[in-house]
Structure formats: structure tokens, C-alpha cells
Coordinates of C-alpha atoms in Angstrom, one line a residue:
M237 CA -16.8 -0.6 -31.1
S238 CA -17.1 0.1 -34.8
C239 CA -20.6 0.8 -36.7
T240 CA -20.2 -2.0 -38.7
R241 CA -19.3 -4.3 -36.3
K242 CA -22.1 -2.9 -33.4
I243 CA -25.1 -3.5 -36.3
Y244 CA -23.9 -7.0 -37.9
S245 CA -21.8 -9.1 -35.2
H246 CA -25.6 -9.6 -33.5
I247 CA -24.4 -12.9 -31.4
P248 CA -27.4 -15.3 -30.6
S249 CA -28.2 -16.8 -28.0
L250 CA -28.4 -19.9 -28.1
R251 CA -25.3 -22.0 -26.3
S252 CA -22.3 -23.1 -27.9
I253 CA -21.0 -26.2 -27.7
N254 CA -18.1 -26.2 -30.3
Y255 CA -20.6 -28.3 -33.0
L256 CA -17.6 -27.2 -34.8
K257 CA -14.2 -27.8 -33.4
H258 CA -11.7 -28.5 -35.1
Q259 CA -13.3 -27.4 -38.5
K260 CA -12.2 -25.4 -41.0
I261 CA -14.2 -23.1 -42.8
I262 CA -13.8 -20.3 -45.8
I263 CA -16.3 -18.3 -45.6
T264 CA -16.7 -15.7 -48.4
G265 CA -18.2 -11.4 -48.3
A266 CA -17.2 -11.9 -43.9
S267 CA -16.6 -8.8 -42.9
R268 CA -19.6 -7.4 -42.4
G269 CA -23.7 -8.4 -42.2
I270 CA -24.1 -12.0 -43.1
G271 CA -20.5 -13.3 -43.6
L272 CA -19.7 -11.4 -40.7
A273 CA -22.6 -13.0 -38.2
I274 CA -22.1 -16.8 -39.9
A275 CA -18.1 -16.3 -39.4
T276 CA -19.3 -15.3 -35.7
R277 CA -22.0 -17.6 -34.9
F278 CA -19.4 -20.4 -36.6
A279 CA -16.0 -19.6 -34.1
R280 CA -18.5 -19.8 -30.9
E281 CA -19.2 -23.8 -32.2
G282 CA -14.9 -24.1 -32.7
G283 CA -14.6 -23.5 -35.8
T284 CA -11.8 -21.6 -37.4
C285 CA -12.0 -19.2 -40.1
I286 CA -10.6 -18.1 -42.9
L287 CA -12.7 -14.7 -44.3
I288 CA -12.4 -13.6 -47.9
G289 CA -13.2 -9.9 -49.1
R290 CA -11.8 -7.0 -50.8
N291 CA -11.2 -4.4 -48.1
G292 CA -7.9 -6.2 -46.0
G293 CA -8.9 -3.3 -43.6
T294 CA -12.4 -4.1 -42.0
L295 CA -11.5 -7.9 -42.8
E296 CA -9.1 -7.7 -39.7
E297 CA -11.5 -5.8 -38.3
A298 CA -14.0 -8.9 -38.6
R299 CA -11.0 -11.3 -37.7
E300 CA -10.2 -9.1 -34.2
S301 CA -14.2 -9.5 -33.3
L302 CA -14.8 -13.2 -33.3
P303 CA -14.4 -15.7 -30.6
A304 CA -10.6 -17.2 -30.2
V305 CA -10.3 -20.4 -30.7
K306 CA -7.5 -22.9 -29.8
G307 CA -4.5 -24.7 -31.7
G308 CA -4.6 -21.6 -34.5
G309 CA -5.9 -18.2 -35.5
H310 CA -8.7 -17.2 -38.0
E311 CA -7.2 -15.7 -40.9
V312 CA -7.9 -12.8 -43.6
M313 CA -7.6 -13.7 -47.4
V314 CA -7.9 -10.0 -49.9
G315 CA -9.4 -10.4 -53.4
D316 CA -12.1 -10.4 -55.7
V317 CA -14.2 -13.3 -55.9
G318 CA -14.9 -13.2 -59.3
E319 CA -11.5 -13.6 -60.7
E320 CA -10.4 -16.8 -62.0
G321 CA -7.0 -16.4 -60.7
F322 CA -7.9 -15.9 -56.6
W323 CA -9.2 -19.2 -56.1
R324 CA -6.2 -20.5 -58.0
E325 CA -4.4 -20.2 -54.8
I326 CA -7.2 -21.6 -52.5
R327 CA -6.9 -24.3 -54.9
H328 CA -3.7 -25.0 -52.0
R329 CA -5.3 -25.0 -49.3
K330 CA -6.1 -28.6 -47.9
G331 CA -8.4 -29.3 -44.2
I332 CA -11.7 -27.3 -45.8
D333 CA -14.4 -28.6 -43.7
V334 CA -16.8 -26.1 -44.9
L335 CA -17.6 -23.3 -47.7
V336 CA -20.2 -20.1 -47.3
N337 CA -20.4 -18.7 -50.3
A338 CA -22.0 -15.5 -48.3
A339 CA -20.4 -12.3 -50.5
G340 CA -22.9 -10.8 -52.9
I341 CA -23.4 -6.9 -54.7
T342 CA -26.6 -5.1 -56.1
H343 CA -27.9 -2.8 -58.7
A344 CA -31.2 -1.1 -58.1
S345 CA -32.6 -0.2 -61.5
P346 CA -34.7 -1.5 -64.0
L347 CA -33.2 -3.7 -66.9
F348 CA -34.2 -1.3 -70.0
V349 CA -31.9 1.1 -68.3
T350 CA -29.5 -1.4 -66.3
S351 CA -26.0 -1.4 -68.7
T352 CA -24.2 -4.5 -69.7
A353 CA -21.6 -2.9 -67.5
S354 CA -23.7 -3.8 -64.3
M355 CA -24.7 -6.9 -65.1
E356 CA -21.6 -8.4 -65.6
R357 CA -20.9 -6.9 -62.5
V358 CA -23.7 -8.5 -60.7
L359 CA -23.6 -11.4 -61.9
K360 CA -19.7 -11.7 -61.7
T361 CA -19.2 -11.5 -58.4
N362 CA -22.7 -12.6 -57.0
L363 CA -22.9 -16.3 -59.2
M364 CA -19.3 -16.9 -61.1
G365 CA -18.3 -16.0 -57.7
T366 CA -20.0 -18.5 -56.3
M367 CA -19.5 -21.5 -58.9
L368 CA -16.1 -20.6 -59.0
A369 CA -15.5 -21.7 -54.9
C370 CA -16.8 -24.2 -55.1
R371 CA -14.6 -26.0 -57.3
G372 CA -12.1 -24.4 -56.0
V373 CA -12.7 -24.8 -52.7
G374 CA -14.4 -28.0 -53.9
V375 CA -11.0 -29.7 -55.4
G376 CA -9.6 -30.2 -51.8
M377 CA -13.2 -31.8 -50.9
L378 CA -13.7 -34.1 -53.1
S379 CA -9.6 -35.5 -52.6
R380 CA -11.1 -35.9 -49.3
R381 CA -14.4 -37.2 -50.0
K382 CA -16.2 -35.1 -47.6
G383 CA -17.0 -30.9 -47.5
C384 CA -20.1 -28.5 -47.0
I385 CA -21.2 -25.8 -49.3
I386 CA -23.4 -23.2 -47.9
N387 CA -24.3 -20.8 -51.2
V388 CA -26.5 -17.6 -49.9
A389 CA -29.4 -16.5 -52.5
S390 CA -31.9 -13.8 -52.1
L391 CA -35.5 -14.0 -51.7
L392 CA -36.0 -11.8 -55.2
A393 CA -34.6 -15.0 -56.6
L394 CA -37.6 -16.7 -56.0
K395 CA -40.1 -13.5 -55.3
G396 CA -39.0 -11.4 -57.9
G397 CA -39.4 -7.0 -57.3
R398 CA -39.2 -4.2 -59.7
G399 CA -35.6 -3.1 -59.8
S400 CA -34.3 -5.8 -59.3
S401 CA -33.7 -7.8 -62.5
A402 CA -29.7 -8.3 -62.7
Y403 CA -29.2 -9.1 -58.9
A404 CA -32.7 -11.2 -59.0
G405 CA -31.5 -13.3 -62.0
S406 CA -27.6 -13.5 -60.2
K407 CA -29.3 -15.4 -57.4
A408 CA -31.8 -17.7 -58.8
G409 CA -28.7 -19.0 -60.9
V410 CA -27.2 -19.1 -57.2
I411 CA -29.8 -21.6 -56.8
G412 CA -29.9 -24.0 -59.5
F413 CA -26.5 -24.1 -59.8
T414 CA -27.0 -24.9 -56.2
R415 CA -29.1 -27.6 -56.8
A416 CA -27.1 -28.5 -60.2
L417 CA -24.1 -29.7 -57.6
A418 CA -25.6 -31.3 -54.9
A419 CA -26.8 -34.0 -57.3
E420 CA -22.9 -34.1 -58.4
A421 CA -21.0 -34.0 -55.2
G422 CA -23.7 -35.8 -53.4
E423 CA -22.6 -39.0 -54.0
K424 CA -18.7 -38.3 -53.6
G425 CA -19.5 -37.0 -49.7
I426 CA -20.1 -33.0 -50.1
R427 CA -23.0 -31.4 -49.5
V428 CA -24.4 -28.4 -51.1
N429 CA -27.7 -26.7 -49.8
V430 CA -28.6 -23.7 -50.1
I431 CA -30.6 -20.4 -47.7
V432 CA -32.8 -18.1 -49.6
P433 CA -32.9 -15.2 -47.2
G434 CA -35.7 -12.2 -47.2
Y435 CA -35.3 -9.3 -45.9
I436 CA -32.7 -9.2 -42.9
E437 CA -31.1 -6.6 -40.9
T438 CA -27.6 -5.0 -43.3
D439 CA -26.8 -2.2 -45.4
M440 CA -29.0 -2.7 -48.3
T441 CA -31.9 -3.0 -45.8
D442 CA -30.2 0.1 -44.4
A443 CA -30.7 2.0 -47.4
M444 CA -34.9 2.1 -48.0
T445 CA -36.3 4.5 -47.6
P446 CA -38.9 5.1 -44.9
E447 CA -42.1 3.9 -47.5
A448 CA -40.4 0.8 -48.8
R449 CA -39.4 0.0 -45.3
A450 CA -42.4 0.2 -44.4
E451 CA -44.5 -1.6 -46.7
A452 CA -42.3 -4.7 -46.8
L453 CA -42.2 -4.6 -42.9
N454 CA -46.2 -4.5 -43.7
A455 CA -46.3 -7.2 -45.9
I456 CA -43.7 -9.7 -43.5
P457 CA -46.3 -12.3 -41.6
L458 CA -44.1 -11.7 -38.8
K459 CA -43.6 -7.9 -38.8
R460 CA -39.6 -7.6 -38.8
F461 CA -37.4 -8.0 -40.4
G462 CA -34.3 -10.9 -40.3
Q463 CA -31.0 -10.6 -39.0
P464 CA -28.0 -11.9 -39.7
S465 CA -27.9 -14.2 -36.5
D466 CA -31.5 -15.6 -38.2
I467 CA -29.3 -16.3 -41.6
A468 CA -26.2 -17.6 -39.1
D469 CA -28.1 -20.3 -36.7
A470 CA -29.2 -21.9 -40.1
A471 CA -25.7 -21.9 -41.5
L472 CA -24.9 -24.5 -39.2
F473 CA -27.7 -26.6 -38.9
L474 CA -27.1 -27.3 -42.7
A475 CA -23.1 -26.8 -41.9
T476 CA -23.7 -29.8 -39.0
S477 CA -27.0 -31.6 -40.5
K478 CA -25.4 -34.7 -42.0
Y479 CA -28.9 -35.5 -44.3
A480 CA -28.9 -32.4 -44.7
N481 CA -28.5 -31.7 -49.1
N482 CA -30.1 -29.4 -51.8
C483 CA -31.8 -28.1 -49.3
V484 CA -33.2 -24.5 -50.6
L485 CA -33.7 -22.8 -47.5
N486 CA -35.7 -19.7 -47.2
L487 CA -35.8 -17.3 -43.9
D488 CA -37.9 -14.5 -44.7
G489 CA -39.9 -14.6 -41.8
G490 CA -43.4 -16.2 -44.3
L491 CA -42.6 -12.8 -47.4
S492 CA -42.7 -15.7 -49.9
A493 CA -45.7 -17.3 -48.5
V494 CA -48.6 -14.1 -49.1

């Protein structure tokens, strides 16, 4: 088992009862972390997943780690979510029930020393990638008047933090975009929600210094970081709750309350 799979594909203990049987799901950023945890959870519930990411090798590893589903296999698609051309191909896919936008990159530096290229790179993946995905996949959902979109933002969009201006700005944009799209798409049968994670055990938290990690843990009322599986359980709720639309769901162990 690879190190990535061992750390990030934590399987929740909740019992599977095939909530997503016969459903097709697109998940961006699906090769690791939150995206892979959501794919694992959804596959356990009978969903057929299309995993999207930039690295074909890690995507294949992720696909092979997923629980098998009856009536078809999971797929991978390699591409850049921030490129419009990639989503033109997706527009021709029919029968997508759920879209999860979990792709994201970060850049840690104060604004005044952050290059324009770095800002554009973060915004292109995190915000434009989410918008292009929703438009590309949403067209097919419109024709069926049915669908669910789950975006992934960050607590930094609401709470702020030093050295994260580009990342925080991109994720704040995701929250605002989600709210607007929920109003536009809801009347057409498409539900749109956003998960706002706090500190989750992923490669981003792995990069923290011991001092920064201890400080963050001390600030969280629950005194622990979340697991990717915690986000996956919330995503399953949003995918299956038929009245959930325009939810901004904080999962931060209470950090936003202090």
C-alpha cells in the first residue's frame, strides 16, 4: 500500500447502505486527501466515480483503491480543471448525478511579495476551475432538471490568516459563487452546496511546522485536526439530502467559533 493511500484513504466506520447506487459522480482533485476520501465514501455507497486530476499515475492508484461497484467500473480523466478546453470534453458526458469540486492548490506568502503569476495560478485552479466544472457538468444536469454540486472551500475564506491572501481570496470566491449558483440552479432542480473545512489531515497540514501545528491544535475546541473521512461523511449528507441547497457547511472542530 502506498504512503498516500495509507494516510488519505481513511474509510469511515459508518455502515454502507448503497445511498448512491446507480449514480455517476465526478470528483476533481480525487487522487489524494479530501477528494480521494469522498470518492472512497461514495463508492462504498454504490456510486460510480470519475476521478479527475493532473497526475495519471496517482489517479490510477486512487481508482484501484476504490471499492468495486456493480454494473460498471470507476474511471480516471487526466487534465487541468482550470482549462476551459478540458471541460468541453466533459460537456458531452451524460447522466452525471453529482459533481464534487475538491481540486485546490495553495501558495503561502504575504500579498506584497506574491507574484502575479502565483496569484493567477491559485485563482485559476481554485476558483475558475470550480466555475468551469460547474458550467461544464451543469449543462447536462440542466437537461435532466436534476443534479447535485458540492464545492470545497476553506475556513481561511471566512477567518483569514497571515500569508494566505491568494488562497483565502480564491476560496472566498468559491463560497460566493456557490451561493449565487444555488439561487440560479435551484429552480432548475440542481442543488449546490459548499463545505468549509478547517484543519484537515492532508498534505497541507503535513507541511506545517511542529510549532504551527501545536498552536492550531490548541485553538481548536475539539483539540484535534479533522480527517478526510469527516469531510466525506458531510459530502454524503449533501449528496443525499434532497432539501439541502445553498448550505455553507463549516467542518472545523469549532475553530470558527473562537
